[in-house]
């Protein structure tokens, strides 16, 4: 599927529509399984956090008003405003820190295997814990680099997130690779492809908005029927499950994006050129073959046209 190879780097020029089609085709017959897997991913990340926040969370409103300062607002309004904010606990953040990496590796493994037409099951989402150390380290390093770039401004941070977007797919493809190796390879792969990845991500915005409607309705219902922060959080998580089909669609498409970048998905199963000279040689061979076929077709047409006249 690659159209250009520059300095041993595949540049994706396929339109976003074609890339999304690859993602949909990979999910054919596996949509239900993929959606369940994403639901498990969401629940494993968010539900325990809600429990920790409910049991051990600190009341933000009480903390902010403990010194009696209301920042110019009426004291009663100020307390009501901040008391309606969710409780936050250090345990929930530690939990997220520990499981986000392995679960991200697990979902990358799942959709990469799905794209390659391998047999998968929901339990594969937890395979990332078999490489817990590397998954955690890769997650921490990525977050650190993205955070440091974000200190300059939000745009450098976004660009950094695109730069390292393939790192978990690289680790899923070869678990023996090191953390920095995965990040460096992702950086090399995304050279010249960050804009395409941005546009591809942006192309899902319509589906995201559509799925956010029922998600927002469910979350609003939770806020209407109760003031309990835990129940509200549960309603929010349930509402987030409506995003699962879109997330599955996106991950499948991103898996295809990685397959092209890594050279595993090549047009007409052409081997990946490793040098510019080999790429030029392959181009010349293909061009010569097309020219030869065209000449043979023209000769055949001339023969057919001359046939009746000779009779």
PDB file of C-alpha atoms in Angstrom:
ATOM      1  CA  UNK A   1       0.000   0.000   0.000  1.00  0.00           C
ATOM      2  CA  UNK A   2       2.921   2.383   0.230  1.00  0.00           C
ATOM      3  CA  UNK A   3       3.360   4.934  -2.556  1.00  0.00           C
ATOM      4  CA  UNK A   4       6.617   6.644  -1.622  1.00  0.00           C
ATOM      5  CA  UNK A   5       9.796   5.478   0.079  1.00  0.00           C
ATOM      6  CA  UNK A   6      12.190   8.202   1.200  1.00  0.00           C
ATOM      7  CA  UNK A   7      15.441   7.464   3.034  1.00  0.00           C
ATOM      8  CA  UNK A   8      14.237   3.955   3.903  1.00  0.00           C
ATOM      9  CA  UNK A   9      11.031   5.439   5.348  1.00  0.00           C
ATOM     10  CA  UNK A  10       7.573   4.624   3.991  1.00  0.00           C
ATOM     11  CA  UNK A  11       5.442   7.715   3.428  1.00  0.00           C
ATOM     12  CA  UNK A  12       1.713   6.963   3.429  1.00  0.00           C
ATOM     13  CA  UNK A  13      -0.176   8.801   0.693  1.00  0.00           C
ATOM     14  CA  UNK A  14      -3.327   6.681   0.759  1.00  0.00           C
ATOM     15  CA  UNK A  15      -6.462   8.766   1.471  1.00  0.00           C
ATOM     16  CA  UNK A  16      -8.001   8.486   4.931  1.00  0.00           C
ATOM     17  CA  UNK A  17     -11.077   6.869   3.404  1.00  0.00           C
ATOM     18  CA  UNK A  18      -8.963   3.978   2.108  1.00  0.00           C
ATOM     19  CA  UNK A  19      -7.217   3.564   5.461  1.00  0.00           C
ATOM     20  CA  UNK A  20     -10.555   3.456   7.280  1.00  0.00           C
ATOM     21  CA  UNK A  21     -11.770   0.854   4.803  1.00  0.00           C
ATOM     22  CA  UNK A  22      -8.801  -1.328   5.757  1.00  0.00           C
ATOM     23  CA  UNK A  23      -9.828  -1.003   9.395  1.00  0.00           C
ATOM     24  CA  UNK A  24     -13.469  -1.933   8.677  1.00  0.00           C
ATOM     25  CA  UNK A  25     -12.488  -4.902   6.537  1.00  0.00           C
ATOM     26  CA  UNK A  26     -10.262  -6.229   9.333  1.00  0.00           C
ATOM     27  CA  UNK A  27     -13.257  -6.140  11.698  1.00  0.00           C
ATOM     28  CA  UNK A  28     -15.581  -7.994   9.332  1.00  0.00           C
ATOM     29  CA  UNK A  29     -17.194 -10.779  11.334  1.00  0.00           C
ATOM     30  CA  UNK A  30     -15.379  -9.644  14.493  1.00  0.00           C
ATOM     31  CA  UNK A  31     -17.190  -6.433  15.394  1.00  0.00           C
ATOM     32  CA  UNK A  32     -18.930  -7.943  18.423  1.00  0.00           C
ATOM     33  CA  UNK A  33     -15.698  -9.405  19.783  1.00  0.00           C
ATOM     34  CA  UNK A  34     -13.812  -6.145  19.216  1.00  0.00           C
ATOM     35  CA  UNK A  35     -16.501  -4.054  20.919  1.00  0.00           C
ATOM     36  CA  UNK A  36     -16.542  -6.384  23.940  1.00  0.00           C
ATOM     37  CA  UNK A  37     -12.745  -6.182  24.133  1.00  0.00           C
ATOM     38  CA  UNK A  38     -12.867  -2.369  24.127  1.00  0.00           C
ATOM     39  CA  UNK A  39     -15.576  -2.414  26.817  1.00  0.00           C
ATOM     40  CA  UNK A  40     -13.295  -4.589  28.956  1.00  0.00           C
ATOM     41  CA  UNK A  41     -10.456  -2.131  28.300  1.00  0.00           C
ATOM     42  CA  UNK A  42     -12.601   0.808  29.462  1.00  0.00           C
ATOM     43  CA  UNK A  43     -13.957  -0.982  32.535  1.00  0.00           C
ATOM     44  CA  UNK A  44     -10.554  -2.249  33.695  1.00  0.00           C
ATOM     45  CA  UNK A  45      -9.104   1.252  33.473  1.00  0.00           C
ATOM     46  CA  UNK A  46     -11.969   3.294  34.885  1.00  0.00           C
ATOM     47  CA  UNK A  47     -14.128   1.207  37.230  1.00  0.00           C
ATOM     48  CA  UNK A  48     -11.453   0.485  39.892  1.00  0.00           C
ATOM     49  CA  UNK A  49     -10.483   4.166  39.772  1.00  0.00           C
ATOM     50  CA  UNK A  50     -14.074   5.127  40.558  1.00  0.00           C
ATOM     51  CA  UNK A  51     -14.072   2.711  43.515  1.00  0.00           C
ATOM     52  CA  UNK A  52     -10.788   4.093  44.872  1.00  0.00           C
ATOM     53  CA  UNK A  53     -12.017   7.670  44.497  1.00  0.00           C
ATOM     54  CA  UNK A  54     -15.282   6.842  46.282  1.00  0.00           C
ATOM     55  CA  UNK A  55     -13.566   5.077  49.185  1.00  0.00           C
ATOM     56  CA  UNK A  56     -10.429   7.170  49.601  1.00  0.00           C
ATOM     57  CA  UNK A  57     -11.028  10.319  47.546  1.00  0.00           C
ATOM     58  CA  UNK A  58     -10.557  13.793  48.947  1.00  0.00           C
ATOM     59  CA  UNK A  59     -13.336  16.347  48.673  1.00  0.00           C
ATOM     60  CA  UNK A  60     -11.961  19.070  46.438  1.00  0.00           C
ATOM     61  CA  UNK A  61     -14.546  21.612  47.579  1.00  0.00           C
ATOM     62  CA  UNK A  62     -13.701  21.165  51.252  1.00  0.00           C
ATOM     63  CA  UNK A  63      -9.992  21.448  50.552  1.00  0.00           C
ATOM     64  CA  UNK A  64     -10.391  24.617  48.521  1.00  0.00           C
ATOM     65  CA  UNK A  65     -12.614  26.358  51.100  1.00  0.00           C
ATOM     66  CA  UNK A  66     -10.782  25.205  54.227  1.00  0.00           C
ATOM     67  CA  UNK A  67      -8.987  28.553  54.486  1.00  0.00           C
ATOM     68  CA  UNK A  68     -12.240  30.472  54.157  1.00  0.00           C
ATOM     69  CA  UNK A  69     -11.207  32.092  50.856  1.00  0.00           C
ATOM     70  CA  UNK A  70     -13.899  31.962  48.158  1.00  0.00           C
ATOM     71  CA  UNK A  71     -12.134  33.789  45.297  1.00  0.00           C
ATOM     72  CA  UNK A  72     -14.785  36.527  45.182  1.00  0.00           C
ATOM     73  CA  UNK A  73     -17.731  34.131  44.977  1.00  0.00           C
ATOM     74  CA  UNK A  74     -20.564  33.733  47.440  1.00  0.00           C
ATOM     75  CA  UNK A  75     -19.416  31.175  50.023  1.00  0.00           C
ATOM     76  CA  UNK A  76     -22.474  28.967  49.613  1.00  0.00           C
ATOM     77  CA  UNK A  77     -22.273  28.956  45.802  1.00  0.00           C
ATOM     78  CA  UNK A  78     -18.534  28.281  45.981  1.00  0.00           C
ATOM     79  CA  UNK A  79     -18.946  25.265  48.243  1.00  0.00           C
ATOM     80  CA  UNK A  80     -21.806  23.868  46.160  1.00  0.00           C
ATOM     81  CA  UNK A  81     -19.793  24.299  42.979  1.00  0.00           C
ATOM     82  CA  UNK A  82     -16.709  22.482  44.213  1.00  0.00           C
ATOM     83  CA  UNK A  83     -18.588  19.848  46.195  1.00  0.00           C
ATOM     84  CA  UNK A  84     -20.177  18.714  42.933  1.00  0.00           C
ATOM     85  CA  UNK A  85     -16.739  17.944  41.537  1.00  0.00           C
ATOM     86  CA  UNK A  86     -15.692  14.270  41.679  1.00  0.00           C
ATOM     87  CA  UNK A  87     -13.539  13.080  44.530  1.00  0.00           C
ATOM     88  CA  UNK A  88      -9.939  12.246  43.664  1.00  0.00           C
ATOM     89  CA  UNK A  89      -7.637   9.816  45.436  1.00  0.00           C
ATOM     90  CA  UNK A  90      -3.942   9.146  45.084  1.00  0.00           C
ATOM     91  CA  UNK A  91      -4.672   5.410  44.881  1.00  0.00           C
ATOM     92  CA  UNK A  92      -6.719   5.794  41.722  1.00  0.00           C
ATOM     93  CA  UNK A  93      -3.894   7.681  40.026  1.00  0.00           C
ATOM     94  CA  UNK A  94      -1.354   5.061  41.107  1.00  0.00           C
ATOM     95  CA  UNK A  95      -3.656   2.335  39.766  1.00  0.00           C
ATOM     96  CA  UNK A  96      -3.957   4.111  36.425  1.00  0.00           C
ATOM     97  CA  UNK A  97      -0.203   4.536  36.273  1.00  0.00           C
ATOM     98  CA  UNK A  98       0.343   0.797  36.822  1.00  0.00           C
ATOM     99  CA  UNK A  99      -2.278  -0.650  34.467  1.00  0.00           C
ATOM    100  CA  UNK A 100      -2.432   1.887  31.604  1.00  0.00           C
ATOM    101  CA  UNK A 101       0.772   0.608  29.973  1.00  0.00           C
ATOM    102  CA  UNK A 102      -0.039  -3.138  30.069  1.00  0.00           C
ATOM    103  CA  UNK A 103      -3.631  -2.524  28.954  1.00  0.00           C
ATOM    104  CA  UNK A 104      -2.486  -0.293  26.080  1.00  0.00           C
ATOM    105  CA  UNK A 105      -0.072  -3.016  25.010  1.00  0.00           C
ATOM    106  CA  UNK A 106      -2.884  -5.555  25.326  1.00  0.00           C
ATOM    107  CA  UNK A 107      -5.303  -3.624  23.132  1.00  0.00           C
ATOM    108  CA  UNK A 108      -2.501  -3.062  20.587  1.00  0.00           C
ATOM    109  CA  UNK A 109      -1.798  -6.813  20.541  1.00  0.00           C
ATOM    110  CA  UNK A 110      -5.504  -7.570  20.144  1.00  0.00           C
ATOM    111  CA  UNK A 111      -6.138  -5.283  17.178  1.00  0.00           C
ATOM    112  CA  UNK A 112      -2.835  -6.075  15.484  1.00  0.00           C
ATOM    113  CA  UNK A 113      -3.725  -9.781  15.633  1.00  0.00           C
ATOM    114  CA  UNK A 114      -7.264  -8.982  14.447  1.00  0.00           C
ATOM    115  CA  UNK A 115      -5.933  -7.031  11.474  1.00  0.00           C
ATOM    116  CA  UNK A 116      -3.678  -9.956  10.567  1.00  0.00           C
ATOM    117  CA  UNK A 117      -6.686 -12.315  10.622  1.00  0.00           C
ATOM    118  CA  UNK A 118      -5.378 -14.295  13.595  1.00  0.00           C
ATOM    119  CA  UNK A 119      -7.702 -16.002  16.052  1.00  0.00           C
ATOM    120  CA  UNK A 120      -8.270 -13.662  18.985  1.00  0.00           C
ATOM    121  CA  UNK A 121     -10.286 -13.659  22.175  1.00  0.00           C
ATOM    122  CA  UNK A 122     -11.185 -11.059  24.769  1.00  0.00           C
ATOM    123  CA  UNK A 123      -8.662 -12.526  27.223  1.00  0.00           C
ATOM    124  CA  UNK A 124      -5.889 -11.401  24.844  1.00  0.00           C
ATOM    125  CA  UNK A 125      -6.462  -7.897  26.206  1.00  0.00           C
ATOM    126  CA  UNK A 126      -4.510  -8.952  29.303  1.00  0.00           C
ATOM    127  CA  UNK A 127      -1.469 -10.312  27.454  1.00  0.00           C
ATOM    128  CA  UNK A 128       0.238  -6.975  28.003  1.00  0.00           C
ATOM    129  CA  UNK A 129       0.731  -7.895  31.657  1.00  0.00           C
ATOM    130  CA  UNK A 130       3.141 -10.620  30.526  1.00  0.00           C
ATOM    131  CA  UNK A 131       5.477  -7.762  29.576  1.00  0.00           C
ATOM    132  CA  UNK A 132       4.473  -5.602  32.528  1.00  0.00           C
ATOM    133  CA  UNK A 133       7.892  -3.973  33.030  1.00  0.00           C
ATOM    134  CA  UNK A 134       8.374  -2.944  29.407  1.00  0.00           C
ATOM    135  CA  UNK A 135       4.754  -1.820  29.017  1.00  0.00           C
ATOM    136  CA  UNK A 136       4.952   0.295  32.168  1.00  0.00           C
ATOM    137  CA  UNK A 137       8.331   1.723  31.191  1.00  0.00           C
ATOM    138  CA  UNK A 138       7.189   2.569  27.674  1.00  0.00           C
ATOM    139  CA  UNK A 139       4.062   4.269  28.997  1.00  0.00           C
ATOM    140  CA  UNK A 140       6.053   6.327  31.514  1.00  0.00           C
ATOM    141  CA  UNK A 141       8.699   7.351  28.996  1.00  0.00           C
ATOM    142  CA  UNK A 142       6.086   8.351  26.424  1.00  0.00           C
ATOM    143  CA  UNK A 143       4.088  10.369  28.956  1.00  0.00           C
ATOM    144  CA  UNK A 144       7.272  12.049  30.177  1.00  0.00           C
ATOM    145  CA  UNK A 145       8.414  13.054  26.691  1.00  0.00           C
ATOM    146  CA  UNK A 146       4.938  14.257  25.717  1.00  0.00           C
ATOM    147  CA  UNK A 147       4.654  16.226  28.977  1.00  0.00           C
ATOM    148  CA  UNK A 148       8.041  17.881  28.474  1.00  0.00           C
ATOM    149  CA  UNK A 149       7.148  18.903  24.931  1.00  0.00           C
ATOM    150  CA  UNK A 150       3.781  20.177  26.192  1.00  0.00           C
ATOM    151  CA  UNK A 151       5.596  22.568  28.518  1.00  0.00           C
ATOM    152  CA  UNK A 152       6.695  24.500  25.427  1.00  0.00           C
ATOM    153  CA  UNK A 153       3.109  24.742  24.194  1.00  0.00           C
ATOM    154  CA  UNK A 154       0.191  22.445  23.511  1.00  0.00           C
ATOM    155  CA  UNK A 155       1.027  21.953  19.815  1.00  0.00           C
ATOM    156  CA  UNK A 156       4.536  20.496  20.414  1.00  0.00           C
ATOM    157  CA  UNK A 157       2.923  18.122  22.903  1.00  0.00           C
ATOM    158  CA  UNK A 158       0.392  16.958  20.311  1.00  0.00           C
ATOM    159  CA  UNK A 159       3.147  16.495  17.732  1.00  0.00           C
ATOM    160  CA  UNK A 160       5.128  14.446  20.277  1.00  0.00           C
ATOM    161  CA  UNK A 161       2.090  12.206  20.860  1.00  0.00           C
ATOM    162  CA  UNK A 162       1.929  11.567  17.106  1.00  0.00           C
ATOM    163  CA  UNK A 163       5.682  10.956  16.987  1.00  0.00           C
ATOM    164  CA  UNK A 164       5.461   8.097  19.492  1.00  0.00           C
ATOM    165  CA  UNK A 165       2.030   6.829  18.420  1.00  0.00           C
ATOM    166  CA  UNK A 166       3.435   3.609  16.928  1.00  0.00           C
ATOM    167  CA  UNK A 167       5.571   2.624  19.936  1.00  0.00           C
ATOM    168  CA  UNK A 168       3.066   0.220  21.500  1.00  0.00           C
ATOM    169  CA  UNK A 169       2.321  -1.425  18.137  1.00  0.00           C
ATOM    170  CA  UNK A 170       6.078  -1.896  17.674  1.00  0.00           C
ATOM    171  CA  UNK A 171       6.364  -3.513  21.104  1.00  0.00           C
ATOM    172  CA  UNK A 172       3.293  -5.659  20.382  1.00  0.00           C
ATOM    173  CA  UNK A 173       4.863  -6.756  17.092  1.00  0.00           C
ATOM    174  CA  UNK A 174       8.206  -7.629  18.735  1.00  0.00           C
ATOM    175  CA  UNK A 175       8.114  -7.846  22.566  1.00  0.00           C
ATOM    176  CA  UNK A 176      11.877  -8.398  22.639  1.00  0.00           C
ATOM    177  CA  UNK A 177      12.567  -4.799  21.601  1.00  0.00           C
ATOM    178  CA  UNK A 178      13.626  -2.297  24.225  1.00  0.00           C
ATOM    179  CA  UNK A 179      11.680   0.736  25.387  1.00  0.00           C
ATOM    180  CA  UNK A 180      13.905   3.350  23.749  1.00  0.00           C
ATOM    181  CA  UNK A 181      14.149   1.215  20.609  1.00  0.00           C
ATOM    182  CA  UNK A 182      10.353   1.220  20.269  1.00  0.00           C
ATOM    183  CA  UNK A 183      10.236   4.985  20.733  1.00  0.00           C
ATOM    184  CA  UNK A 184      13.073   5.616  18.293  1.00  0.00           C
ATOM    185  CA  UNK A 185      11.536   3.349  15.656  1.00  0.00           C
ATOM    186  CA  UNK A 186       8.177   5.069  16.085  1.00  0.00           C
ATOM    187  CA  UNK A 187       9.886   8.431  15.678  1.00  0.00           C
ATOM    188  CA  UNK A 188      11.552   7.220  12.474  1.00  0.00           C
ATOM    189  CA  UNK A 189       8.334   5.697  11.110  1.00  0.00           C
ATOM    190  CA  UNK A 190       6.312   8.862  11.726  1.00  0.00           C
ATOM    191  CA  UNK A 191       8.789  11.107   9.949  1.00  0.00           C
ATOM    192  CA  UNK A 192       6.704  12.563   7.156  1.00  0.00           C
ATOM    193  CA  UNK A 193       3.557  10.771   8.371  1.00  0.00           C
ATOM    194  CA  UNK A 194       2.460  12.870  11.357  1.00  0.00           C
ATOM    195  CA  UNK A 195       0.144  15.042   9.263  1.00  0.00           C
ATOM    196  CA  UNK A 196      -1.478  11.960   7.736  1.00  0.00           C
ATOM    197  CA  UNK A 197      -1.969  10.438  11.202  1.00  0.00           C
ATOM    198  CA  UNK A 198      -3.536  13.693  12.398  1.00  0.00           C
ATOM    199  CA  UNK A 199      -5.935  13.784   9.453  1.00  0.00           C
ATOM    200  CA  UNK A 200      -6.765  10.106   9.923  1.00  0.00           C
ATOM    201  CA  UNK A 201      -7.569  10.696  13.603  1.00  0.00           C
ATOM    202  CA  UNK A 202      -9.601  13.780  12.703  1.00  0.00           C
ATOM    203  CA  UNK A 203     -11.618  11.810  10.143  1.00  0.00           C
ATOM    204  CA  UNK A 204     -13.318   9.915  12.995  1.00  0.00           C
ATOM    205  CA  UNK A 205     -14.701  13.068  14.583  1.00  0.00           C
ATOM    206  CA  UNK A 206     -18.170  12.576  13.094  1.00  0.00           C
ATOM    207  CA  UNK A 207     -18.488   9.103  14.596  1.00  0.00           C
ATOM    208  CA  UNK A 208     -17.130  10.358  17.911  1.00  0.00           C
ATOM    209  CA  UNK A 209     -19.701  13.145  18.098  1.00  0.00           C
ATOM    210  CA  UNK A 210     -22.480  10.718  17.191  1.00  0.00           C
ATOM    211  CA  UNK A 211     -21.465   8.234  19.885  1.00  0.00           C
ATOM    212  CA  UNK A 212     -21.007  11.044  22.412  1.00  0.00           C
ATOM    213  CA  UNK A 213     -24.737  11.840  22.275  1.00  0.00           C
ATOM    214  CA  UNK A 214     -25.975   8.697  24.113  1.00  0.00           C
ATOM    215  CA  UNK A 215     -22.869   8.827  26.273  1.00  0.00           C
ATOM    216  CA  UNK A 216     -23.707  12.370  27.385  1.00  0.00           C
ATOM    217  CA  UNK A 217     -27.369  11.477  27.969  1.00  0.00           C
ATOM    218  CA  UNK A 218     -26.493   8.581  30.287  1.00  0.00           C
ATOM    219  CA  UNK A 219     -23.987  10.707  32.186  1.00  0.00           C
ATOM    220  CA  UNK A 220     -26.557  13.502  32.575  1.00  0.00           C
ATOM    221  CA  UNK A 221     -29.131  11.063  33.934  1.00  0.00           C
ATOM    222  CA  UNK A 222     -26.659  10.044  36.640  1.00  0.00           C
ATOM    223  CA  UNK A 223     -26.178  13.668  37.651  1.00  0.00           C
ATOM    224  CA  UNK A 224     -29.931  14.255  37.790  1.00  0.00           C
ATOM    225  CA  UNK A 225     -30.944  11.281  39.924  1.00  0.00           C
ATOM    226  CA  UNK A 226     -28.199  11.515  42.555  1.00  0.00           C
ATOM    227  CA  UNK A 227     -25.414  13.637  44.040  1.00  0.00           C
ATOM    228  CA  UNK A 228     -23.356  10.599  44.995  1.00  0.00           C
ATOM    229  CA  UNK A 229     -19.988  10.964  43.249  1.00  0.00           C
ATOM    230  CA  UNK A 230     -19.471   7.213  42.901  1.00  0.00           C
ATOM    231  CA  UNK A 231     -22.840   6.614  41.233  1.00  0.00           C
ATOM    232  CA  UNK A 232     -22.248   9.579  38.935  1.00  0.00           C
ATOM    233  CA  UNK A 233     -18.854   8.106  38.027  1.00  0.00           C
ATOM    234  CA  UNK A 234     -20.464   4.726  37.281  1.00  0.00           C
ATOM    235  CA  UNK A 235     -23.027   6.382  35.006  1.00  0.00           C
ATOM    236  CA  UNK A 236     -20.173   8.205  33.283  1.00  0.00           C
ATOM    237  CA  UNK A 237     -18.339   4.914  32.719  1.00  0.00           C
ATOM    238  CA  UNK A 238     -21.490   3.249  31.380  1.00  0.00           C
ATOM    239  CA  UNK A 239     -21.999   6.194  29.059  1.00  0.00           C
ATOM    240  CA  UNK A 240     -18.419   5.839  27.878  1.00  0.00           C
ATOM    241  CA  UNK A 241     -19.158   2.294  26.726  1.00  0.00           C
ATOM    242  CA  UNK A 242     -21.196   3.799  23.870  1.00  0.00           C
ATOM    243  CA  UNK A 243     -17.854   4.957  22.483  1.00  0.00           C
ATOM    244  CA  UNK A 244     -16.605   1.350  22.241  1.00  0.00           C
ATOM    245  CA  UNK A 245     -17.595   0.766  18.564  1.00  0.00           C
ATOM    246  CA  UNK A 246     -15.795   3.938  17.477  1.00  0.00           C
ATOM    247  CA  UNK A 247     -12.714   3.088  19.557  1.00  0.00           C
ATOM    248  CA  UNK A 248     -12.630  -0.407  18.011  1.00  0.00           C
ATOM    249  CA  UNK A 249     -12.952   1.136  14.537  1.00  0.00           C
ATOM    250  CA  UNK A 250     -10.116   3.571  15.270  1.00  0.00           C
ATOM    251  CA  UNK A 251      -7.761   0.986  16.764  1.00  0.00           C
ATOM    252  CA  UNK A 252      -8.317  -1.372  13.837  1.00  0.00           C
ATOM    253  CA  UNK A 253      -7.554   1.464  11.411  1.00  0.00           C
ATOM    254  CA  UNK A 254      -4.463   2.488  13.379  1.00  0.00           C
ATOM    255  CA  UNK A 255      -3.295  -1.133  13.299  1.00  0.00           C
ATOM    256  CA  UNK A 256      -3.522  -0.983   9.510  1.00  0.00           C
ATOM    257  CA  UNK A 257      -1.643   2.312   9.560  1.00  0.00           C
ATOM    258  CA  UNK A 258       1.158   0.600  11.467  1.00  0.00           C
ATOM    259  CA  UNK A 259       1.153  -2.358   9.094  1.00  0.00           C
ATOM    260  CA  UNK A 260       1.807  -0.023   6.179  1.00  0.00           C
ATOM    261  CA  UNK A 261       4.507   1.914   8.021  1.00  0.00           C
ATOM    262  CA  UNK A 262       6.269  -1.281   9.091  1.00  0.00           C
ATOM    263  CA  UNK A 263       6.242  -2.633   5.528  1.00  0.00           C
ATOM    264  CA  UNK A 264       3.991  -5.595   6.337  1.00  0.00           C
ATOM    265  CA  UNK A 265       1.172  -4.405   4.107  1.00  0.00           C
ATOM    266  CA  UNK A 266       2.650  -3.707   0.694  1.00  0.00           C
ATOM    267  CA  UNK A 267       0.821  -3.257  -2.575  1.00  0.00           C
ATOM    268  CA  UNK A 268       0.842  -6.487  -4.623  1.00  0.00           C
ATOM    269  CA  UNK A 269       2.855  -8.108  -1.804  1.00  0.00           C
ATOM    270  CA  UNK A 270       5.982  -6.326  -3.066  1.00  0.00           C
ATOM    271  CA  UNK A 271       8.984  -6.772  -0.749  1.00  0.00           C
ATOM    272  CA  UNK A 272       9.950  -3.609   1.088  1.00  0.00           C
ATOM    273  CA  UNK A 273      12.926  -1.825  -0.513  1.00  0.00           C
ATOM    274  CA  UNK A 274      15.676  -1.204   2.004  1.00  0.00           C
ATOM    275  CA  UNK A 275      17.540   1.416  -0.020  1.00  0.00           C
ATOM    276  CA  UNK A 276      16.629   4.181  -2.439  1.00  0.00           C
ATOM    277  CA  UNK A 277      18.536   2.328  -5.205  1.00  0.00           C
ATOM    278  CA  UNK A 278      16.471  -0.823  -4.717  1.00  0.00           C
ATOM    279  CA  UNK A 279      13.282   1.229  -4.705  1.00  0.00           C
ATOM    280  CA  UNK A 280      14.312   2.854  -8.018  1.00  0.00           C
ATOM    281  CA  UNK A 281      15.221  -0.553  -9.467  1.00  0.00           C
ATOM    282  CA  UNK A 282      11.845  -2.008  -8.524  1.00  0.00           C
ATOM    283  CA  UNK A 283      10.111   1.012 -10.035  1.00  0.00           C
ATOM    284  CA  UNK A 284      12.029   0.596 -13.311  1.00  0.00           C
ATOM    285  CA  UNK A 285      11.214  -3.129 -13.435  1.00  0.00           C
ATOM    286  CA  UNK A 286       7.520  -2.492 -12.903  1.00  0.00           C
ATOM    287  CA  UNK A 287       7.532   0.332 -15.469  1.00  0.00           C
ATOM    288  CA  UNK A 288       9.317  -1.872 -18.030  1.00  0.00           C
ATOM    289  CA  UNK A 289       6.810  -4.668 -17.443  1.00  0.00           C
ATOM    290  CA  UNK A 290       3.859  -2.302 -17.895  1.00  0.00           C
ATOM    291  CA  UNK A 291       5.408  -0.888 -21.092  1.00  0.00           C
ATOM    292  CA  UNK A 292       5.951  -4.389 -22.483  1.00  0.00           C
ATOM    293  CA  UNK A 293       2.362  -5.396 -21.722  1.00  0.00           C
ATOM    294  CA  UNK A 294       1.109  -2.213 -23.354  1.00  0.00           C
ATOM    295  CA  UNK A 295       3.144  -2.872 -26.519  1.00  0.00           C
ATOM    296  CA  UNK A 296       1.873  -6.455 -26.726  1.00  0.00           C
ATOM    297  CA  UNK A 297      -1.700  -5.195 -26.381  1.00  0.00           C
ATOM    298  CA  UNK A 298      -1.178  -2.636 -29.157  1.00  0.00           C
ATOM    299  CA  UNK A 299       0.346  -5.272 -31.454  1.00  0.00           C
ATOM    300  CA  UNK A 300      -2.571  -7.594 -30.806  1.00  0.00           C
ATOM    301  CA  UNK A 301      -5.039  -4.829 -31.639  1.00  0.00           C
ATOM    302  CA  UNK A 302      -3.175  -4.001 -34.876  1.00  0.00           C
ATOM    303  CA  UNK A 303      -3.208  -7.661 -35.865  1.00  0.00           C
ATOM    304  CA  UNK A 304      -6.957  -7.900 -35.280  1.00  0.00           C
ATOM    305  CA  UNK A 305      -7.530  -4.724 -37.325  1.00  0.00           C
ATOM    306  CA  UNK A 306      -5.323  -5.906 -40.230  1.00  0.00           C
ATOM    307  CA  UNK A 307      -6.949  -9.344 -40.315  1.00  0.00           C
ATOM    308  CA  UNK A 308     -10.167  -8.505 -42.253  1.00  0.00           C
ATOM    309  CA  UNK A 309      -8.291  -6.269 -44.731  1.00  0.00           C
ATOM    310  CA  UNK A 310      -5.870  -9.068 -45.699  1.00  0.00           C
ATOM    311  CA  UNK A 311      -8.812 -11.339 -46.468  1.00  0.00           C
TER     312      UNK A 311
END
